[in-house]
Coordinates of C-alpha atoms in Angstrom, one line a residue:
X226 CA 58.8 27.9 -35.3
X227 CA 56.9 29.2 -38.4
X228 CA 53.7 31.2 -38.3
X229 CA 51.9 28.3 -39.9
X230 CA 53.0 25.9 -37.2
X231 CA 51.9 28.3 -34.5
X232 CA 48.5 28.6 -36.2
X233 CA 48.2 24.8 -36.2
X234 CA 49.1 24.7 -32.5
X235 CA 46.7 27.5 -31.6
X236 CA 43.9 25.8 -33.6
X237 CA 44.7 22.4 -32.0
X238 CA 44.6 23.9 -28.4
X239 CA 41.3 25.7 -29.0
X240 CA 39.8 22.6 -30.6
X241 CA 40.9 20.5 -27.7
X242 CA 39.3 22.9 -25.2
X243 CA 36.2 23.2 -27.3
X244 CA 35.9 19.3 -27.4
X245 CA 36.4 19.3 -23.6
X246 CA 33.6 21.8 -23.1
X247 CA 31.3 19.7 -25.4
X248 CA 32.4 16.6 -23.4
X249 CA 31.6 18.2 -20.1
X250 CA 28.2 19.3 -21.5
X251 CA 27.3 15.7 -22.6
X252 CA 28.6 14.3 -19.3
X253 CA 26.4 16.7 -17.5
X254 CA 23.3 15.7 -19.5
X255 CA 24.1 12.0 -18.9
X256 CA 24.6 12.6 -15.1
X257 CA 21.4 14.7 -14.8
X258 CA 19.4 12.0 -16.7
X259 CA 20.7 9.4 -14.2
X260 CA 19.7 11.6 -11.3
X261 CA 16.3 12.1 -12.8
X262 CA 15.8 8.4 -13.2
X263 CA 16.9 7.8 -9.7
X264 CA 14.6 10.4 -8.3
X265 CA 11.7 9.1 -10.4
X266 CA 12.4 5.6 -9.1
X267 CA 12.3 6.8 -5.4
X268 CA 9.1 8.8 -6.0
X269 CA 7.4 5.7 -7.4
X270 CA 8.7 3.7 -4.5
X271 CA 7.3 6.2 -2.0
X272 CA 3.9 6.0 -3.7
X273 CA 4.0 2.2 -3.4
X274 CA 4.8 2.4 0.3
X275 CA 2.1 5.0 0.8
X276 CA -0.3 2.6 -0.8
X277 CA 0.7 0.0 1.8
X278 CA -0.2 2.5 4.5
X279 CA -3.6 2.8 2.9
X280 CA -4.0 -1.0 3.0
X281 CA -3.0 -1.1 6.7
X282 CA -5.7 1.5 7.5
X283 CA -8.3 -0.3 5.4
X284 CA -7.8 -3.5 7.3
X285 CA -8.1 -1.7 10.6
X286 CA -11.5 -0.3 9.5
X287 CA -12.6 -3.7 8.3
X288 CA -11.7 -5.2 11.7
X289 CA -13.5 -2.4 13.5
X290 CA -16.7 -2.9 11.4
X291 CA -16.6 -6.7 12.0
X292 CA -16.2 -6.3 15.7
X293 CA -18.9 -3.6 15.9
X294 CA -21.4 -5.6 13.9
X295 CA -20.3 -9.1 14.8
X296 CA -23.9 -10.3 15.3
X297 CA -24.8 -9.3 11.7
X298 CA -23.3 -12.1 9.6
X299 CA -24.2 -10.5 6.2
X300 CA -22.1 -7.4 7.2
X301 CA -19.3 -9.6 8.5
X302 CA -19.3 -11.6 5.2
X303 CA -19.2 -8.4 3.2
X304 CA -16.3 -7.1 5.2
X305 CA -14.5 -10.4 4.8
X306 CA -15.0 -10.3 1.1
X307 CA -13.6 -6.8 1.0
X308 CA -10.6 -8.0 3.0
X309 CA -10.0 -10.8 0.5
X310 CA -10.1 -8.4 -2.3
X311 CA -7.6 -6.1 -0.6
X312 CA -5.3 -8.9 0.3
X313 CA -5.2 -10.1 -3.3
X314 CA -4.4 -6.6 -4.5
X315 CA -1.8 -6.1 -1.8
X316 CA 0.1 -9.3 -2.4
X317 CA 0.1 -8.8 -6.2
X318 CA 2.3 -5.7 -5.5
X319 CA 4.7 -7.6 -3.2
X320 CA 7.3 -8.6 -5.8
X321 CA 7.4 -5.3 -7.6
X322 CA 7.7 -3.3 -4.3
X323 CA 10.5 -5.5 -2.9
X324 CA 12.4 -5.7 -6.2
X325 CA 12.5 -1.9 -6.4
X326 CA 14.3 -1.6 -3.0
X327 CA 17.7 0.0 -3.3
X328 CA 19.5 -1.6 -0.4
X329 CA 19.6 -4.9 1.6
X330 CA 18.3 -3.2 4.7
X331 CA 15.4 -1.7 2.7
X332 CA 14.6 -5.1 1.1
X333 CA 14.6 -6.8 4.5
X334 CA 12.3 -4.1 5.9
X335 CA 9.8 -4.5 3.1
X336 CA 9.9 -8.3 3.4
X337 CA 9.1 -7.9 7.1
X338 CA 6.2 -5.6 6.3
X339 CA 4.6 -8.1 3.9
X340 CA 5.3 -10.9 6.4
X341 CA 3.3 -8.9 9.0
X342 CA 0.5 -8.3 6.4
X343 CA 0.3 -12.1 6.1
X344 CA -0.1 -12.3 9.9
X345 CA -3.0 -9.8 9.6
X346 CA -4.6 -11.9 6.9
X347 CA -4.5 -14.9 9.3
X348 CA -5.8 -12.8 12.2
X349 CA -8.8 -11.5 10.2
X350 CA -9.7 -14.5 8.1
X351 CA -9.2 -17.2 10.7
X352 CA -9.0 -16.0 14.3
X353 CA -11.4 -13.1 14.0
X354 CA -13.9 -15.1 12.0
X355 CA -13.8 -17.9 14.6
X356 CA -14.4 -15.3 17.4
X357 CA -17.4 -13.9 15.5
X358 CA -19.0 -17.3 15.3
X359 CA -18.9 -17.5 19.1
X360 CA -21.0 -14.4 19.4
X361 CA -19.4 -13.1 22.5
X362 CA -18.2 -9.5 22.6
X363 CA -15.8 -9.8 25.5
X364 CA -13.6 -12.4 23.7
X365 CA -12.4 -9.7 21.2
X366 CA -10.2 -8.1 23.8
X367 CA -7.3 -10.5 23.3
X368 CA -7.6 -10.3 19.6
X369 CA -7.6 -6.5 19.6
X370 CA -4.3 -6.4 21.6
X371 CA -2.7 -8.8 19.1
X372 CA -4.1 -7.0 16.1
X373 CA -3.0 -3.6 17.4
X374 CA 0.5 -4.8 18.0
X375 CA 0.8 -6.1 14.5
X376 CA -0.7 -3.1 12.7
X377 CA 1.3 -0.7 14.9
X378 CA 4.5 -2.6 13.9
X379 CA 3.5 -2.3 10.2
X380 CA 2.9 1.4 10.6
X381 CA 6.2 1.9 12.3
X382 CA 8.1 0.0 9.5
X383 CA 6.3 1.9 6.8
X384 CA 7.1 5.3 8.3
X385 CA 10.8 4.2 8.6
X386 CA 10.7 3.2 4.9
X387 CA 9.2 6.5 3.8
X388 CA 11.7 8.5 5.9
X389 CA 14.6 6.5 4.4
X390 CA 13.3 7.2 0.8
X391 CA 12.7 10.9 1.5
X392 CA 16.2 11.2 3.0
X393 CA 17.7 9.6 -0.1
X394 CA 15.8 12.1 -2.2
X395 CA 17.1 15.0 -0.2
X396 CA 20.7 13.6 -0.6
X397 CA 20.3 13.2 -4.3
X398 CA 18.9 16.8 -4.7
X399 CA 21.8 18.2 -2.6
X400 CA 24.4 16.2 -4.6
X401 CA 22.8 17.4 -7.9
X402 CA 23.1 21.0 -6.8
X403 CA 26.7 20.5 -5.8
X404 CA 27.4 18.7 -9.2
X405 CA 25.8 21.6 -11.2
X406 CA 27.8 24.2 -9.3
X407 CA 31.0 22.2 -10.0
X408 CA 30.2 21.9 -13.7
X409 CA 29.5 25.6 -13.9
X410 CA 32.9 26.4 -12.4
X411 CA 34.7 23.9 -14.7
X412 CA 33.0 25.4 -17.8
X413 CA 34.0 29.0 -16.7
X414 CA 37.6 27.9 -16.2
X415 CA 37.7 26.1 -19.6
X416 CA 36.3 29.2 -21.3
X417 CA 38.8 31.5 -19.6
X418 CA 41.7 29.2 -20.5
X419 CA 40.5 29.1 -24.1
X420 CA 40.2 32.9 -24.3
X421 CA 43.6 33.4 -22.6
X422 CA 45.4 30.9 -24.8
X423 CA 43.7 32.4 -27.9
X424 CA 44.9 36.0 -26.9
X425 CA 48.4 34.9 -26.1
X426 CA 49.0 32.8 -29.2
X427 CA 47.2 35.2 -31.6
X428 CA 49.1 38.1 -30.0
X429 CA 52.4 36.4 -30.6
X430 CA 51.4 35.5 -34.2
X431 CA 50.2 39.1 -34.9
X432 CA 53.4 40.5 -33.4
X433 CA 55.6 38.2 -35.6
X434 CA 53.6 39.1 -38.7
X435 CA 54.0 42.8 -37.9
X436 CA 57.8 42.3 -37.4
X437 CA 58.1 40.5 -40.8
X438 CA 56.0 43.3 -42.5
X439 CA 58.2 45.9 -40.8
X440 CA 61.4 44.2 -42.0
X441 CA 59.9 43.8 -45.5
X442 CA 59.0 47.5 -45.6
X443 CA 62.5 48.4 -44.4
X444 CA 64.0 46.2 -47.1
X445 CA 61.9 47.8 -49.8

């Protein structure tokens, strides 16, 4: 094999390794970008679910105000108007929240949450309002039990949803750390291989050139 051929082989190997390093680099960028988008998606979903918790608490305060001041119809009407406004805003987020779920179980959980919110809407706007019109404080006991069961279930489902999303975030972060460590190791190996191959081939080429020069000098 001539020196020229060896140089071509050496250059081709180093070029291949260099392209591999560049490929690993771009693959890493692509993968990290996907991870970033996934994490951003989950953070946004957590904020949506946290907002649902705020709605749940707001409805509880509205119910408490109505029961406390059930004899003052102007206060009751204001609280019902506030409830209407909250329900409109709540259900306007339903499609977006459910569509951003990542699994069938998560989707079913969110659909159940909104279904329970619909039950709360009926309890406040129909059953509670009818009880207020009767003007009897003791009749709220049965309503309170029913409402507490519903709102407690919603709170439980929301906590489960948030825990699920937070666990997924932790898994993603752990996988990202493992991926980065793997990429670092691969890059170090490729660089070492490139350096070793370069030294071996260049050493052989230099030795062959020295031998030819030695023979040439001997001939002269």
